[in-house]
PDB file of C-alpha atoms in Angstrom:
ATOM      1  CA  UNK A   1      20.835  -9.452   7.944  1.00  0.00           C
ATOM      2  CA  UNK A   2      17.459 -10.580   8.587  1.00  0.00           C
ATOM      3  CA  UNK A   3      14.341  -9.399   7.267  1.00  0.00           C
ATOM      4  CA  UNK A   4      13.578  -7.497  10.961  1.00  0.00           C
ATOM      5  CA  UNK A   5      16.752  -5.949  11.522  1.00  0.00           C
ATOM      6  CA  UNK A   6      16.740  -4.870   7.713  1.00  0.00           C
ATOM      7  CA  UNK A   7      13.259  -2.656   8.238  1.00  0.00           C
ATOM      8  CA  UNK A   8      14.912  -1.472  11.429  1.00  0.00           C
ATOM      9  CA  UNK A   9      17.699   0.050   9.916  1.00  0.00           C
ATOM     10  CA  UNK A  10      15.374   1.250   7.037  1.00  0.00           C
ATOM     11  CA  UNK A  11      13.047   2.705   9.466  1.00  0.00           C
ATOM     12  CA  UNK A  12      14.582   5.984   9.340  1.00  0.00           C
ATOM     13  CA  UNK A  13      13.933   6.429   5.878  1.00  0.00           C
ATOM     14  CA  UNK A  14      10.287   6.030   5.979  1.00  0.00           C
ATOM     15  CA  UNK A  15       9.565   9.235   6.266  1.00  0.00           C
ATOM     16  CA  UNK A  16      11.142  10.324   2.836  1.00  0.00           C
ATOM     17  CA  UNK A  17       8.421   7.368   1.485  1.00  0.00           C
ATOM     18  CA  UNK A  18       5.443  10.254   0.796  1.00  0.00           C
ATOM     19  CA  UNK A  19       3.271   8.335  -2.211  1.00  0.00           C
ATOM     20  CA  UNK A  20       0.998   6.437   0.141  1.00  0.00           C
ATOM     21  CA  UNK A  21      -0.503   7.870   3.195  1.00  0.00           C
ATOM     22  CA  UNK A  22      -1.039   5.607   6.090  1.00  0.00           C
ATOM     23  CA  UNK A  23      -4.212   6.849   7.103  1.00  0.00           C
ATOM     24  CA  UNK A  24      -4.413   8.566  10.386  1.00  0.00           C
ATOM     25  CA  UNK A  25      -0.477   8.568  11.461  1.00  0.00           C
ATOM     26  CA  UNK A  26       2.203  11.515  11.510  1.00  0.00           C
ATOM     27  CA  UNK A  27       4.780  11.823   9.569  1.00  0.00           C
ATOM     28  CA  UNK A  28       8.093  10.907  11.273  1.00  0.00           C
ATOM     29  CA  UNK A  29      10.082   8.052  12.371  1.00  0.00           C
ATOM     30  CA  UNK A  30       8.842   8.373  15.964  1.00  0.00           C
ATOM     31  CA  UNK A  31       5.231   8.439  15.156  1.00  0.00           C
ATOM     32  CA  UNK A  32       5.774   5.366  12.477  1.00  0.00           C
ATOM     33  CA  UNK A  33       6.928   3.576  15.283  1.00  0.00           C
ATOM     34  CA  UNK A  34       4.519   3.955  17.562  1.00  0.00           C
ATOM     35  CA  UNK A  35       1.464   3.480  15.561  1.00  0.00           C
ATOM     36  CA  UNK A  36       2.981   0.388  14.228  1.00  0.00           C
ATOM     37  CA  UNK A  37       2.890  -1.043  17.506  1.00  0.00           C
ATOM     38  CA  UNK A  38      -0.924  -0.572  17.311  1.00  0.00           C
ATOM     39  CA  UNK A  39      -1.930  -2.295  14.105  1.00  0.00           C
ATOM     40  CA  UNK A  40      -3.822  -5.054  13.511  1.00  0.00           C
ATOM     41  CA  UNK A  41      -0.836  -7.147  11.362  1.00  0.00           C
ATOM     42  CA  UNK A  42       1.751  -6.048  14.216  1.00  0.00           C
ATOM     43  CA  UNK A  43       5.212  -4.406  14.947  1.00  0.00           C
ATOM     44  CA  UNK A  44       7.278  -7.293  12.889  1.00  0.00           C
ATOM     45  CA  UNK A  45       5.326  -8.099  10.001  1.00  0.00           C
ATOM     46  CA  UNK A  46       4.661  -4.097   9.286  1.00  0.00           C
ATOM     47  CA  UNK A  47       8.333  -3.749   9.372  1.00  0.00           C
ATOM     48  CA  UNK A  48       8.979  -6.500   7.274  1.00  0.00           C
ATOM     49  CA  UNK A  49       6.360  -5.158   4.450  1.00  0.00           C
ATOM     50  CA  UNK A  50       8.133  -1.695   4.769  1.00  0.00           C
ATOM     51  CA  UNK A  51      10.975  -3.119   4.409  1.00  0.00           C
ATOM     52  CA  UNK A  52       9.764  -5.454   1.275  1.00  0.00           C
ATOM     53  CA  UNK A  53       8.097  -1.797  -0.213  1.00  0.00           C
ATOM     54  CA  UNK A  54      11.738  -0.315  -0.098  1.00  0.00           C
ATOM     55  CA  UNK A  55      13.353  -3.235  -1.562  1.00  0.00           C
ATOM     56  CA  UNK A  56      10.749  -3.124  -4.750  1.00  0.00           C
ATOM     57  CA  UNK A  57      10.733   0.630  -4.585  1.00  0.00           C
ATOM     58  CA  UNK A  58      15.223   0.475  -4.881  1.00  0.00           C
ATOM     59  CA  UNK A  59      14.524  -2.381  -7.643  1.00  0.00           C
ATOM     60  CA  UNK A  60      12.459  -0.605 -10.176  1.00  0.00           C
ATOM     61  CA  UNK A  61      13.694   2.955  -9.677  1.00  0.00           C
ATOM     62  CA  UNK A  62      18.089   1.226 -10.018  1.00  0.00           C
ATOM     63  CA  UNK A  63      16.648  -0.664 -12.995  1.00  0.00           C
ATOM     64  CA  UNK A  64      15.371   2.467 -15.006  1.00  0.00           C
ATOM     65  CA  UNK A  65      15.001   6.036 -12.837  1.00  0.00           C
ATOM     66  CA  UNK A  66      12.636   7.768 -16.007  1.00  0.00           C
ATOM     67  CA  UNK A  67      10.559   4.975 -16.676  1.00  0.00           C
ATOM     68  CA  UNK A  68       9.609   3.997 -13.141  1.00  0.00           C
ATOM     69  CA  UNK A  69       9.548   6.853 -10.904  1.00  0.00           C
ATOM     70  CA  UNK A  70       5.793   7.236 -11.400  1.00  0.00           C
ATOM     71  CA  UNK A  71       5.328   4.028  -9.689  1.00  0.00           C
ATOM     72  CA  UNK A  72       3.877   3.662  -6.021  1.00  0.00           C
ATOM     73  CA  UNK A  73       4.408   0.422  -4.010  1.00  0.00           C
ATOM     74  CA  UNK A  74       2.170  -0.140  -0.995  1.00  0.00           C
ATOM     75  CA  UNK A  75       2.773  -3.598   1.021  1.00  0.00           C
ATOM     76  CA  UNK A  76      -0.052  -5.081   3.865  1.00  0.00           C
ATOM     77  CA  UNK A  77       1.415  -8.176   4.877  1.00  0.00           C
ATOM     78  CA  UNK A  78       2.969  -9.055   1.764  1.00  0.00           C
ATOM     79  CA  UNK A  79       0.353  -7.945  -0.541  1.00  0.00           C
ATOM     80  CA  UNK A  80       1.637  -5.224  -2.689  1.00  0.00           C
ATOM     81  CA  UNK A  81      -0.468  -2.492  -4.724  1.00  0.00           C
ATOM     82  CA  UNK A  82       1.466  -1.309  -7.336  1.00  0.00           C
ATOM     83  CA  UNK A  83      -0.218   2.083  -8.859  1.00  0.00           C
ATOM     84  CA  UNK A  84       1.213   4.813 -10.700  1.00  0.00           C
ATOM     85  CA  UNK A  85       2.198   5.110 -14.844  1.00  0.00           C
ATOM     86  CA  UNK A  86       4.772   3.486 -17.004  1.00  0.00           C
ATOM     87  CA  UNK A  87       5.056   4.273 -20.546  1.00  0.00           C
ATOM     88  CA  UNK A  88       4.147   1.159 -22.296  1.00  0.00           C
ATOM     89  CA  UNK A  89       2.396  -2.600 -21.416  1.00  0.00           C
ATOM     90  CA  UNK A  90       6.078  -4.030 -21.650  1.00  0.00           C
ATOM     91  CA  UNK A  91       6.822  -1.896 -18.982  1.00  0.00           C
ATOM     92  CA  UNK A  92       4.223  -2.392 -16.563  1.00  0.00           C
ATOM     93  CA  UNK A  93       5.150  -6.194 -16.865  1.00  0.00           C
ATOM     94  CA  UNK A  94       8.570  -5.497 -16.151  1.00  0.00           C
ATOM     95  CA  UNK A  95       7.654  -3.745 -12.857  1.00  0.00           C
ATOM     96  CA  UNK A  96       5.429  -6.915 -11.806  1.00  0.00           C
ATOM     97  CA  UNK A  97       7.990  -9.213 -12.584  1.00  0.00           C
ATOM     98  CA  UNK A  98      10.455  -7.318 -10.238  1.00  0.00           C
ATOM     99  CA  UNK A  99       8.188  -7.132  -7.499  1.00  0.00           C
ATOM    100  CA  UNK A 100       7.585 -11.199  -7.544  1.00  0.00           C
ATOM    101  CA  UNK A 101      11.473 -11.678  -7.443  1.00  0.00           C
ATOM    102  CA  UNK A 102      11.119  -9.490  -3.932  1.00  0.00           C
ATOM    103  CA  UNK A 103      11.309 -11.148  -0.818  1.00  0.00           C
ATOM    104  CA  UNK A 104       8.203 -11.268   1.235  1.00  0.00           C
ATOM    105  CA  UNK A 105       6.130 -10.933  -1.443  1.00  0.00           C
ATOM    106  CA  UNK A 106       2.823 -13.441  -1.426  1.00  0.00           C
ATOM    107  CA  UNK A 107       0.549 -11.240  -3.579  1.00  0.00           C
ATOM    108  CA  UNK A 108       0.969  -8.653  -6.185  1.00  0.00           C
ATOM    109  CA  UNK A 109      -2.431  -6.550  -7.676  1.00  0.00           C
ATOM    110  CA  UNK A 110      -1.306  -4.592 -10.365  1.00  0.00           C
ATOM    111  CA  UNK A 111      -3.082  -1.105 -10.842  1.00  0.00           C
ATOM    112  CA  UNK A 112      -0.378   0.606 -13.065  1.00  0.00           C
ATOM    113  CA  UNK A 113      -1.376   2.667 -15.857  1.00  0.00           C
ATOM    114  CA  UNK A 114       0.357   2.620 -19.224  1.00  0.00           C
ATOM    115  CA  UNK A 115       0.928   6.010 -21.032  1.00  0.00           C
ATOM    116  CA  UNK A 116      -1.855   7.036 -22.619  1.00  0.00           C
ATOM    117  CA  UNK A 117      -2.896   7.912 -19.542  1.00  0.00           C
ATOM    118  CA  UNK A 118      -0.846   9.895 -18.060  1.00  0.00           C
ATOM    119  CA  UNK A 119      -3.320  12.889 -19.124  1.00  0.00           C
ATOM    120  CA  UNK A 120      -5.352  11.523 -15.972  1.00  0.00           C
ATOM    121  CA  UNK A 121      -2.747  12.267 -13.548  1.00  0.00           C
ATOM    122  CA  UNK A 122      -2.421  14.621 -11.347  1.00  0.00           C
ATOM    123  CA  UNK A 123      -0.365  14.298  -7.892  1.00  0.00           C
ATOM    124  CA  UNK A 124      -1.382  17.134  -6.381  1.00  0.00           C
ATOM    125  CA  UNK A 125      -5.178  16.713  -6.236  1.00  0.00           C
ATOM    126  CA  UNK A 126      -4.052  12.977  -5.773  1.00  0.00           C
ATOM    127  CA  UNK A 127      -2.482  13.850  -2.669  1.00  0.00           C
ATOM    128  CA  UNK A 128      -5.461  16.322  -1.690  1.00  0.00           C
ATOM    129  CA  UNK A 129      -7.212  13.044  -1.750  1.00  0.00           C
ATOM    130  CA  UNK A 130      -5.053  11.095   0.554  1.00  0.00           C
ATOM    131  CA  UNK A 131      -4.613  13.768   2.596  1.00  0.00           C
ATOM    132  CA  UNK A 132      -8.894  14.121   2.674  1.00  0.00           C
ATOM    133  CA  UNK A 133      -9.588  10.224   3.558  1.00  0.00           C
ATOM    134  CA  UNK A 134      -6.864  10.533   6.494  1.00  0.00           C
ATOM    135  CA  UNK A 135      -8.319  13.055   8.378  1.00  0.00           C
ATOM    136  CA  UNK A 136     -12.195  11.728   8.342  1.00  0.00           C
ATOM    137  CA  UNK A 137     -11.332   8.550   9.320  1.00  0.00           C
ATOM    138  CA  UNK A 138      -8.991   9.906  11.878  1.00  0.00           C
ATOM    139  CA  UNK A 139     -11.743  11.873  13.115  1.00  0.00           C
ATOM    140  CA  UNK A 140     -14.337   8.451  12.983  1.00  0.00           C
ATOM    141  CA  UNK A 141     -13.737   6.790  16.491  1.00  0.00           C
ATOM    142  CA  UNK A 142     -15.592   4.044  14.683  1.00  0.00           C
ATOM    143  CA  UNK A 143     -13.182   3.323  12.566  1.00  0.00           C
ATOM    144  CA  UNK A 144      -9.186   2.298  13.509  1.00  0.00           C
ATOM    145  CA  UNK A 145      -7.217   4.590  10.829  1.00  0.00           C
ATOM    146  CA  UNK A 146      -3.894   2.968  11.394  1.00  0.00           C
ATOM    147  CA  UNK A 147      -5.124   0.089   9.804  1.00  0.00           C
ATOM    148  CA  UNK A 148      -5.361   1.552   6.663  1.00  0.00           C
ATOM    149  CA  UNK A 149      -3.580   2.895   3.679  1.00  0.00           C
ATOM    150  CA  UNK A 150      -5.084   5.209   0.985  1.00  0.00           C
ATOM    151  CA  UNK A 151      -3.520   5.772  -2.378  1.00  0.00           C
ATOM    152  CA  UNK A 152      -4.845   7.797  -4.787  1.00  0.00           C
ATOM    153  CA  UNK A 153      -4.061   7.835  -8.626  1.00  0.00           C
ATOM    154  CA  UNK A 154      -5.390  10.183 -11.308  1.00  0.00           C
ATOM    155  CA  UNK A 155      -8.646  10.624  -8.856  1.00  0.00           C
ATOM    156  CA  UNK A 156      -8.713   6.541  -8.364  1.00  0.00           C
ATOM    157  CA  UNK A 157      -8.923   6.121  -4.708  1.00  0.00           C
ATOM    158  CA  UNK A 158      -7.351   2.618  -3.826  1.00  0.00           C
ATOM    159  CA  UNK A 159      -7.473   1.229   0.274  1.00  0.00           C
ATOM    160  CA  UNK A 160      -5.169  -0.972   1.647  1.00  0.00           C
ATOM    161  CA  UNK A 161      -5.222  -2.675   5.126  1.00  0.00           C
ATOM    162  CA  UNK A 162      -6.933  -4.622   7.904  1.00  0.00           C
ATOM    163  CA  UNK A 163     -10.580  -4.065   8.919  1.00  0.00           C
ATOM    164  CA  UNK A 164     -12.076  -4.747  12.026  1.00  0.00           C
ATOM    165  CA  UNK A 165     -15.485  -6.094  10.493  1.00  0.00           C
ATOM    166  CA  UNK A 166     -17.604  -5.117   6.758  1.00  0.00           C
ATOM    167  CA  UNK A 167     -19.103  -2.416   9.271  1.00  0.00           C
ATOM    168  CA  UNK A 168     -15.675  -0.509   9.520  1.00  0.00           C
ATOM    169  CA  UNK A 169     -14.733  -0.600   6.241  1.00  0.00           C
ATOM    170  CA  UNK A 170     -17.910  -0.057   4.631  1.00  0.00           C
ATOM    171  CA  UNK A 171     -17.666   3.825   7.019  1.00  0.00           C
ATOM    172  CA  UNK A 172     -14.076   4.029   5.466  1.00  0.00           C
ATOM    173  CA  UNK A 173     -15.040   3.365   1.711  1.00  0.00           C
ATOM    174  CA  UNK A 174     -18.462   5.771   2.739  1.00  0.00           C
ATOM    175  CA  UNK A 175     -15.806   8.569   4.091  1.00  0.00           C
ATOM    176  CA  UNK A 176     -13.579   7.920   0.508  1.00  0.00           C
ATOM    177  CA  UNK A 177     -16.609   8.466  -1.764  1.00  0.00           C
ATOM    178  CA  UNK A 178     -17.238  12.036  -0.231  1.00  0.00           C
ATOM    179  CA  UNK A 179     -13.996  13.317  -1.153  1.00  0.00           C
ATOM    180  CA  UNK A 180     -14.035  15.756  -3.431  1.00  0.00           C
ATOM    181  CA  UNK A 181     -12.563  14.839  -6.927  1.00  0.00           C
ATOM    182  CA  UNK A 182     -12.442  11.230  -6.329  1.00  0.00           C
ATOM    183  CA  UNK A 183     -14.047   9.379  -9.724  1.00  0.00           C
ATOM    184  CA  UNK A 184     -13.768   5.943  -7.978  1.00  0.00           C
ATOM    185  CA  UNK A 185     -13.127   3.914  -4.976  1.00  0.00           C
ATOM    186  CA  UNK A 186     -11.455   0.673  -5.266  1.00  0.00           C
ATOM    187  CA  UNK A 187     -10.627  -1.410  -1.905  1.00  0.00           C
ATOM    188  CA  UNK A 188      -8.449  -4.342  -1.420  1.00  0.00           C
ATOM    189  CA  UNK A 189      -8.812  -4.078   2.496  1.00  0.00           C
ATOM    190  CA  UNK A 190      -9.203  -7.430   4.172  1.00  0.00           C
ATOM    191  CA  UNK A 191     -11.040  -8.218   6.858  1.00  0.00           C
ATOM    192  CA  UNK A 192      -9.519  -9.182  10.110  1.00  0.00           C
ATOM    193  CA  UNK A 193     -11.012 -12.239  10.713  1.00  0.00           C
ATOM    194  CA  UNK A 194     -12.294 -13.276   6.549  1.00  0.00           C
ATOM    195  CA  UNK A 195     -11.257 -16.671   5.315  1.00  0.00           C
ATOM    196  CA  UNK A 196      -9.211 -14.657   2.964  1.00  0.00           C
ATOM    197  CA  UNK A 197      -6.763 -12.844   5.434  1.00  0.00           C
ATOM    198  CA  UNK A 198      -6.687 -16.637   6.422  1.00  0.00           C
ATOM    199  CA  UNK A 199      -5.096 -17.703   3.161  1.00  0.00           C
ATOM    200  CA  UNK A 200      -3.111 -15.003   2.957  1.00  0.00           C
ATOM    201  CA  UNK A 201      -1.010 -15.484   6.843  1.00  0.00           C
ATOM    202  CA  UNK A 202      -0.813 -19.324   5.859  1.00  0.00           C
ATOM    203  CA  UNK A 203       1.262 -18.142   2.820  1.00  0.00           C
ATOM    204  CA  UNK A 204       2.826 -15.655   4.458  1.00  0.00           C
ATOM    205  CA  UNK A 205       3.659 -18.247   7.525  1.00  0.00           C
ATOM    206  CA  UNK A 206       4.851 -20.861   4.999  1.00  0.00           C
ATOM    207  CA  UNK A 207       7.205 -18.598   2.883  1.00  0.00           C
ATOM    208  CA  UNK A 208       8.896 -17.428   5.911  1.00  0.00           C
ATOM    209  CA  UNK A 209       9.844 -20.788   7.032  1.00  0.00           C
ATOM    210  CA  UNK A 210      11.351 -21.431   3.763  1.00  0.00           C
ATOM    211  CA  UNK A 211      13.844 -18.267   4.205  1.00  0.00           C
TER     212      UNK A 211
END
């Protein structure tokens, strides 16, 4: 099956995939389809990075259910965040080694925390947070909030996604720093047209005609 029809028939599960909040879209199949349509990487490749975050998400959590279910996977076209806590540094290797045997994979940061500290976390305020950051930039007709995707961890609010221009994102990160109980914001947003995001769709081009 390709990659496509893969996300297509995963698309119904989205919804059940609550650890990273797109920012500014409704929960539900329907309403992931539609604002998919609308964003900057497109219909295709934002199926075929759900469909990579599942795969990585199914790997870690078959290969050991207590050790990685702390772990968050968020994928903008083929960059994946990893966040979240393991229990030890051989761990968190493990989980980045999994993620580069994925398919559709080009880049992999690596923001997980080791155990000591899990003290830090707390997923309700870390959802507060996520939930915060999606409605002002909802609310900012400046900014296009389907474009981005928040994920907070232990009060560490990490953005990923496509900006317009530094303009946009600089009112996104502005909106993320207000929040209460945020201690930091970290972005790996790219910028639509950056020499970067460049880079990055060459890759991305060049490892699909490979498959």
């Amino acid at each position: 099956m390709s990659r496509l029809l893969t996300a297509f028939a995963l698309l119904g599960l989205v919804a059940l995939n609550t650890a990273c909040t797109p920012v500014g879209v409704a929960i539900g199949g329907a309403a992931m389809a539609g604002s998919t349509a609308m964003q900057e990487r497109g219909f295709e490749q934002a199926l075929s990075d759900k469909s990579t975050e599942l795969s990585i998400q199914k790997k870690v959590i078959d290969a050991d259910f207590e050790t990685f279910q702390r772990v968050d996977v968020t994928v903008v076209e083929g960059r994946v965040l990893l966040t979240g806590v393991v229990p030890n540094a051989e761990d968190r290797v493990r989980v980045v080694e999994s993620t580069w045997q994925t398919e559709g994979v080009v880049e992999v940061i690596n923001e997980v925390l080791i155990g000591a500290d899990v003290g830090v976390i707390n997923t309700g305020y870390d959802l507060k947070i996520e939930s915060a950051l999606d409605l002002a930039v909802t609310l900012d007709r400046d900014v296009q909030a389907v474009n981005y995707i928040a994920d907070a961890t232990g009060g560490t609010l990490y953005l990923m996604g496509i900006a317009q221009n530094q303009a946009e994102l600089d009112r996104v990160i502005a909106h993320a720093r207000t929040i209460e109980r945020v201690r930091r914001v970290v972005s790996y947003v790219l910028i639509k047209d950056s020499p970067e995001r460049v880079a990055l769709l060459k890759r991305l081009a060049e490892q699909k005609a490979q498959e």
